[in-house]
Amino acid sequence: MKISVLGLGYIGLPTSLLLADAGNTVIGVDINNKIVDLLNKGQLPFDETGIIDLFQKAKNNFTASDTLETSDVYIIAVPTPLEKGMKLADLNAVRNAARSIASVIKEKQLVILESTVPPGTSENLVVPILRNNMKRSFYYAHCPERAIPGKTLHEMVFNDRIIGGIDEESAKKTKQLYSSFVKGNIYTTSTKTAEFVKLMENTFRDINIALANEFSLIAEELGIDVWEAIEIANKHPRVDILKPGPGVGGHCIAIDPLFLAEKSSKSRIVTLAREINDSMPRHVVKMVKEMIKDIENPTITILGLAYKGDVDDTRESPAFKIKRIAEGEGINVKIYDPLVKDIPDNSKTLKDAVCNTDCIVLVTDHELFKDINPMSLQIRTKNLIDTRNILNHSIWRDAGYRIKILGIG
Ligand SMILES: NC(=O)c1ccc[n+]([C@@H]2O[C@H](COP(=O)([O-])OP(=O)(O)OC[C@H]3O[C@@H](n4cnc5c(N)ncnc54)[C@H](O)[C@@H]3O)[C@@H](O)[C@H]2O)c1
């Protein structure tokens, strides 16, 4: 099989390498020449558990290119963000990818859309572009990705997959292809249902986190420890409340529920959950202001820019929202995340990051932050806000810190 994967990001590259490792000839196509050059020089554009070893094993069957060639299979794994300043899916990359496939596709070839899209996108946008006003016969399926950064490769292999085909033959062919590396079950359905299922999954998590966040606000008001309360509530066999935090980030949960909302007038809880989660960065800044209210010209340090622990992905991260809101309130903000590269203001060392600071605000639950020795920090005012409840607070208290934990009243 000659397979072209369009988009060599967090999803497209691991998928390409798994397919190459399974014996297919894979051409990864990306409009970003830097990524193409890097890969062809044998370097990876980002880190992910196990990807270096997989790249070594698969690289004889894999090349990167900026040009799409005719192939047996085309997989679209391009980004689907929100339109700038809007709560609507920006499908430009999907549209462009479909157009480039339409210019090279031949009869009986298979196109698979992996990108997350609003329900109906396959039927109303991608398939019509591929048909290109001709009676061309091709196979088409939507196979949404469910993997999580940090465990992408493991989950791509072991998670169950869902395949929505435009017809049975398309679903069957796609299932056959994914069976070459997927060890989970593979379920088939229609394209629109597959699109909907993917969005339901992330919306379910977004609403659960919004509930945890609302519980944390209630707990703060009532003088309760929400972390202890959630732990006890989760002992109930049918209760599984997720964790509260400073807001939801990433390319999925913070965005995908809005793809449902834009397609239906019936979504209420979906929109409300987004609003609650989006309000958390402002709540964190309120906690900060309370903590440093007596300090003139204050400076704070945000620990963690990634949207979640132990990854370098900063997309939609609440850290940037907290920074922007705090700066708007006249607070100087320093930032520090040793896992994240290419962010201009990112302090080089923890020592630089906390120097002349009046409050440390822990935003990302990186494991390495747990090892910080508060005794060793040269800080101006010993204040700490832990929005993830991950630090050993007694050692920070012993080091003289005033501490506030999100969700504890
Ligand atoms: N990252 C995740 O954890 C995750 C999980 C599940 C689903 N998804 C979905 O998968 C899709 C891809 O996400 P990602 O995280 O890999 O994105 P990404 O931004 O990491 O990578 C996308 C790549 O596509 C390239 N690209 C854009 N337009 C192109 C085109 N027309 N032709 C070829 N390449 C093009 C970009 O240059 C980029 O390198 C999105 O729809 C996302 O919602 C992502």
Short mmCIF file of C-alpha atoms in Angstrom, two decimals, residues 75-348:
data_model
loop_
_atom_site.label_atom_id
_atom_site.label_comp_id
_atom_site.label_asym_id
_atom_site.label_seq_id
_atom_site.Cartn_x
_atom_site.Cartn_y
_atom_site.Cartn_z
CA ILE A 75 -5.33 10.20 5.27
CA ILE A 76 -6.23 13.76 6.27
CA ALA A 77 -4.85 14.74 9.70
CA VAL A 78 -4.78 18.53 9.43
CA PRO A 79 -5.75 20.96 12.20
CA THR A 80 -9.36 21.99 12.84
CA PRO A 81 -9.12 24.99 15.17
CA LEU A 82 -11.77 27.64 15.79
CA GLU A 83 -12.08 30.60 13.45
CA LYS A 84 -10.16 33.51 14.96
CA GLY A 85 -12.30 35.20 17.61
CA MET A 86 -15.29 32.98 16.76
CA LYS A 87 -16.91 29.87 18.18
CA LEU A 88 -17.06 28.18 14.77
CA ALA A 89 -14.90 25.44 13.25
CA ASP A 90 -12.21 26.70 10.89
CA LEU A 91 -12.28 24.02 8.17
CA ASN A 92 -9.84 25.74 5.81
CA ALA A 93 -7.08 23.15 6.29
CA VAL A 94 -9.55 20.28 5.69
CA ARG A 95 -10.88 22.05 2.59
CA ASN A 96 -7.35 22.61 1.23
CA ALA A 97 -6.31 19.03 1.95
CA ALA A 98 -9.44 17.69 0.20
CA ARG A 99 -8.72 19.93 -2.81
CA SER A 100 -5.17 18.67 -3.13
CA ILE A 101 -6.39 15.06 -2.95
CA ALA A 102 -9.08 15.84 -5.57
CA SER A 103 -6.29 16.89 -7.95
CA VAL A 104 -4.50 13.52 -7.81
CA ILE A 105 -7.10 10.90 -6.79
CA LYS A 106 -7.92 8.05 -9.14
CA GLU A 107 -10.77 5.53 -9.28
CA LYS A 108 -11.09 3.08 -6.35
CA GLN A 109 -8.65 4.90 -4.08
CA LEU A 110 -9.48 5.43 -0.40
CA VAL A 111 -9.69 8.75 1.46
CA ILE A 112 -9.84 8.83 5.26
CA LEU A 113 -10.55 11.94 7.31
CA GLU A 114 -9.01 11.71 10.79
CA SER A 115 -9.40 15.37 11.75
CA THR A 116 -12.17 16.21 14.21
CA VAL A 117 -15.00 18.02 12.42
CA PRO A 118 -18.61 19.19 12.97
CA PRO A 119 -21.25 16.55 12.06
CA GLY A 120 -22.01 16.60 8.35
CA THR A 121 -18.56 17.84 7.24
CA SER A 122 -17.73 14.62 5.37
CA GLU A 123 -21.07 14.60 3.53
CA ASN A 124 -21.36 18.31 2.85
CA LEU A 125 -17.77 19.47 2.39
CA VAL A 126 -15.11 16.80 1.90
CA VAL A 127 -16.90 14.25 -0.30
CA PRO A 128 -18.29 16.91 -2.70
CA ILE A 129 -14.77 18.38 -3.13
CA LEU A 130 -13.37 14.90 -3.84
CA ARG A 131 -16.15 14.22 -6.36
CA ASN A 132 -15.28 17.48 -8.03
CA ASN A 133 -18.43 17.39 -10.21
CA MET A 134 -17.36 14.07 -11.70
CA LYS A 135 -18.88 10.63 -11.34
CA ARG A 136 -15.63 9.44 -9.83
CA SER A 137 -15.92 6.37 -7.67
CA PHE A 138 -13.72 6.31 -4.59
CA TYR A 139 -13.91 5.01 -1.04
CA TYR A 140 -14.28 7.40 1.87
CA ALA A 141 -14.43 7.11 5.66
CA HIS A 142 -14.12 9.27 8.73
CA CYS A 143 -11.90 7.71 11.39
CA PRO A 144 -11.64 10.17 14.30
CA GLU A 145 -8.59 10.03 16.52
CA ARG A 146 -8.98 9.39 20.25
CA ALA A 147 -5.37 9.36 21.42
CA ILE A 148 -4.11 11.60 24.20
CA PRO A 149 -0.79 13.52 24.07
CA GLY A 150 1.85 11.83 26.22
CA LYS A 151 0.38 8.39 25.46
CA THR A 152 -0.42 8.89 21.78
CA LEU A 153 1.33 5.82 20.41
CA HIS A 154 0.04 3.46 23.07
CA GLU A 155 -3.52 4.72 22.65
CA MET A 156 -3.38 4.68 18.83
CA VAL A 157 -2.61 0.98 19.05
CA PHE A 158 -4.73 -0.13 22.01
CA ASN A 159 -7.80 2.17 21.99
CA ASP A 160 -10.98 1.05 20.27
CA ARG A 161 -11.56 2.88 16.97
CA ILE A 162 -14.67 4.07 15.22
CA ILE A 163 -14.97 4.18 11.46
CA GLY A 164 -17.77 5.96 9.62
CA GLY A 165 -17.92 4.93 5.96
CA ILE A 166 -19.91 6.55 3.14
CA ASP A 167 -20.79 2.95 2.28
CA GLU A 168 -20.08 -0.52 3.63
CA GLU A 169 -17.18 -1.17 1.29
CA SER A 170 -15.44 2.06 2.39
CA ALA A 171 -15.84 1.14 6.07
CA LYS A 172 -14.58 -2.39 5.36
CA LYS A 173 -11.47 -1.18 3.50
CA THR A 174 -10.66 1.37 6.20
CA LYS A 175 -11.11 -1.25 8.93
CA GLN A 176 -8.72 -3.55 7.08
CA LEU A 177 -6.09 -0.81 6.91
CA TYR A 178 -6.34 0.19 10.59
CA SER A 179 -6.29 -3.47 11.63
CA SER A 180 -2.65 -3.49 10.49
CA PHE A 181 -1.68 -1.67 13.70
CA VAL A 182 -4.78 -1.26 15.92
CA LYS A 183 -5.18 -3.91 18.64
CA GLY A 184 -8.42 -2.45 20.08
CA ASN A 185 -11.87 -3.20 18.67
CA ILE A 186 -12.93 -1.36 15.52
CA TYR A 187 -16.58 -0.36 15.19
CA THR A 188 -18.15 0.82 11.95
CA THR A 189 -21.03 3.26 11.40
CA SER A 190 -22.01 6.19 9.14
CA THR A 191 -19.73 9.21 8.62
CA LYS A 192 -22.10 11.61 10.43
CA THR A 193 -22.43 9.30 13.44
CA ALA A 194 -18.65 8.90 13.65
CA GLU A 195 -18.24 12.68 13.55
CA PHE A 196 -20.89 13.05 16.28
CA VAL A 197 -19.43 10.31 18.50
CA LYS A 198 -15.98 11.95 18.55
CA LEU A 199 -17.53 15.27 19.62
CA MET A 200 -19.74 13.58 22.24
CA GLU A 201 -16.66 12.00 23.85
CA ASN A 202 -14.83 15.29 24.32
CA THR A 203 -18.00 17.14 25.29
CA PHE A 204 -18.66 14.52 27.98
CA ARG A 205 -15.23 15.26 29.47
CA ASP A 206 -15.62 19.03 29.14
CA ILE A 207 -18.95 18.94 30.98
CA ASN A 208 -17.52 16.67 33.69
CA ILE A 209 -14.59 19.08 34.21
CA ALA A 210 -17.02 22.04 34.26
CA LEU A 211 -18.97 20.26 36.98
CA ALA A 212 -15.75 19.70 38.96
CA ASN A 213 -14.88 23.38 38.48
CA GLU A 214 -18.33 24.47 39.63
CA PHE A 215 -18.01 22.18 42.66
CA SER A 216 -14.63 23.82 43.40
CA LEU A 217 -16.18 27.30 43.35
CA ILE A 218 -19.02 26.15 45.62
CA ALA A 219 -16.52 24.48 47.97
CA GLU A 220 -14.45 27.67 48.18
CA GLU A 221 -17.60 29.61 49.10
CA LEU A 222 -18.73 27.06 51.70
CA GLY A 223 -15.32 26.44 53.28
CA ILE A 224 -14.94 22.85 52.05
CA ASP A 225 -11.96 21.00 50.49
CA VAL A 226 -13.28 20.00 47.04
CA TRP A 227 -10.38 17.58 46.43
CA GLU A 228 -11.23 15.55 49.51
CA ALA A 229 -14.96 15.77 48.68
CA ILE A 230 -14.46 14.53 45.10
CA GLU A 231 -12.26 11.67 46.28
CA ILE A 232 -14.96 10.51 48.67
CA ALA A 233 -17.81 11.05 46.16
CA ASN A 234 -15.89 8.93 43.62
CA LYS A 235 -16.04 5.98 46.02
CA HIS A 236 -19.65 5.67 44.85
CA PRO A 237 -19.65 2.89 42.24
CA ARG A 238 -21.41 5.00 39.61
CA VAL A 239 -19.77 8.39 40.23
CA ASP A 240 -16.58 9.55 38.46
CA ILE A 241 -16.01 13.28 38.86
CA LEU A 242 -12.91 14.62 37.10
CA LYS A 243 -10.54 17.17 38.63
CA PRO A 244 -11.07 20.92 38.83
CA GLY A 245 -8.31 23.22 37.59
CA PRO A 246 -7.33 26.58 36.11
CA GLY A 247 -9.25 25.98 32.87
CA VAL A 248 -9.29 23.52 29.98
CA GLY A 249 -6.77 23.61 27.14
CA GLY A 250 -5.53 21.48 24.28
CA HIS A 251 -6.65 21.06 20.71
CA CYS A 252 -9.67 18.88 21.63
CA ILE A 253 -11.71 19.40 24.79
CA ALA A 254 -11.52 23.19 24.69
CA ILE A 255 -12.72 23.29 21.08
CA ASP A 256 -14.72 20.24 20.02
CA PRO A 257 -17.90 20.93 22.08
CA LEU A 258 -18.29 24.16 20.11
CA PHE A 259 -18.44 22.11 16.89
CA LEU A 260 -21.63 20.57 18.28
CA ALA A 261 -23.00 23.88 19.47
CA GLU A 262 -22.52 25.49 16.05
CA LYS A 263 -24.60 22.77 14.37
CA SER A 264 -27.58 22.67 16.72
CA SER A 265 -29.91 25.07 18.49
CA LYS A 266 -30.51 22.39 21.14
CA SER A 267 -27.13 22.49 22.86
CA ARG A 268 -27.40 24.26 26.22
CA ILE A 269 -25.33 22.34 28.76
CA VAL A 270 -22.58 22.03 26.12
CA THR A 271 -22.28 25.82 25.81
CA LEU A 272 -22.61 26.41 29.56
CA ALA A 273 -19.81 23.95 30.33
CA ARG A 274 -17.53 25.80 27.90
CA GLU A 275 -18.40 29.10 29.64
CA ILE A 276 -17.67 27.67 33.10
CA ASN A 277 -14.32 26.21 32.04
CA ASP A 278 -13.41 29.41 30.17
CA SER A 279 -14.13 31.43 33.33
CA MET A 280 -11.54 29.57 35.44
CA PRO A 281 -8.46 31.62 34.36
CA ARG A 282 -10.28 34.76 35.56
CA HIS A 283 -11.04 33.00 38.85
CA VAL A 284 -7.35 32.16 39.26
CA VAL A 285 -6.45 35.83 38.72
CA LYS A 286 -9.04 36.76 41.37
CA MET A 287 -7.25 34.40 43.79
CA VAL A 288 -3.93 36.02 42.84
CA LYS A 289 -5.26 39.55 43.40
CA GLU A 290 -6.58 38.58 46.82
CA MET A 291 -3.22 37.08 47.77
CA ILE A 292 -1.10 40.06 46.69
CA LYS A 293 -3.54 42.87 47.43
CA ASP A 294 -1.13 44.71 49.76
CA ILE A 295 1.82 44.61 47.35
CA GLU A 296 2.61 47.59 45.14
CA ASN A 297 3.62 46.91 41.53
CA PRO A 298 3.44 43.13 42.05
CA THR A 299 5.06 40.42 39.97
CA ILE A 300 3.85 36.82 39.76
CA THR A 301 5.39 33.70 38.24
CA ILE A 302 3.26 31.22 36.35
CA LEU A 303 4.68 27.69 36.64
CA GLY A 304 3.62 25.68 33.60
CA LEU A 305 2.60 26.78 30.11
CA ALA A 306 1.52 23.39 28.74
CA TYR A 307 -2.20 22.78 28.97
CA LYS A 308 -1.63 19.57 30.94
CA GLY A 309 1.10 17.80 32.86
CA ASP A 310 4.20 16.23 31.30
CA VAL A 311 3.56 17.36 27.72
CA ASP A 312 4.98 20.30 25.74
CA ASP A 313 1.67 21.19 24.02
CA THR A 314 0.54 24.76 24.82
CA ARG A 315 -2.47 24.97 22.53
CA GLU A 316 -5.41 26.77 24.20
CA SER A 317 -3.52 26.59 27.49
CA PRO A 318 -5.16 28.48 30.37
CA ALA A 319 -1.67 29.72 31.35
CA PHE A 320 -1.74 32.29 28.55
CA LYS A 321 -5.24 33.43 29.49
CA ILE A 322 -4.16 33.85 33.12
CA LYS A 323 -1.13 35.84 31.95
CA ARG A 324 -3.21 38.10 29.71
CA ILE A 325 -5.88 38.76 32.35
CA ALA A 326 -3.30 39.38 35.11
CA GLU A 327 -1.35 41.80 32.91
CA GLY A 328 -4.61 43.58 32.14
CA GLU A 329 -4.99 44.05 35.92
CA GLY A 330 -1.56 45.71 36.15
CA ILE A 331 0.34 42.65 37.43
CA ASN A 332 3.78 41.83 35.99
CA VAL A 333 3.89 38.21 34.89
CA LYS A 334 6.87 35.90 34.45
CA ILE A 335 6.45 32.41 33.01
CA TYR A 336 8.38 29.17 33.35
CA ASP A 337 7.92 25.78 31.74
CA PRO A 338 11.07 23.70 31.15
CA LEU A 339 9.20 21.31 28.83
CA VAL A 340 8.04 24.03 26.44
CA LYS A 341 10.27 25.40 23.69
CA ASP A 342 9.91 28.41 21.39
CA ILE A 343 7.94 30.70 23.72
CA PRO A 344 9.89 34.00 23.79
CA ASP A 345 9.20 35.08 27.42
CA ASN A 346 9.72 31.60 28.90
CA SER A 347 12.33 31.97 31.69
CA LYS A 348 15.45 29.85 31.20
#
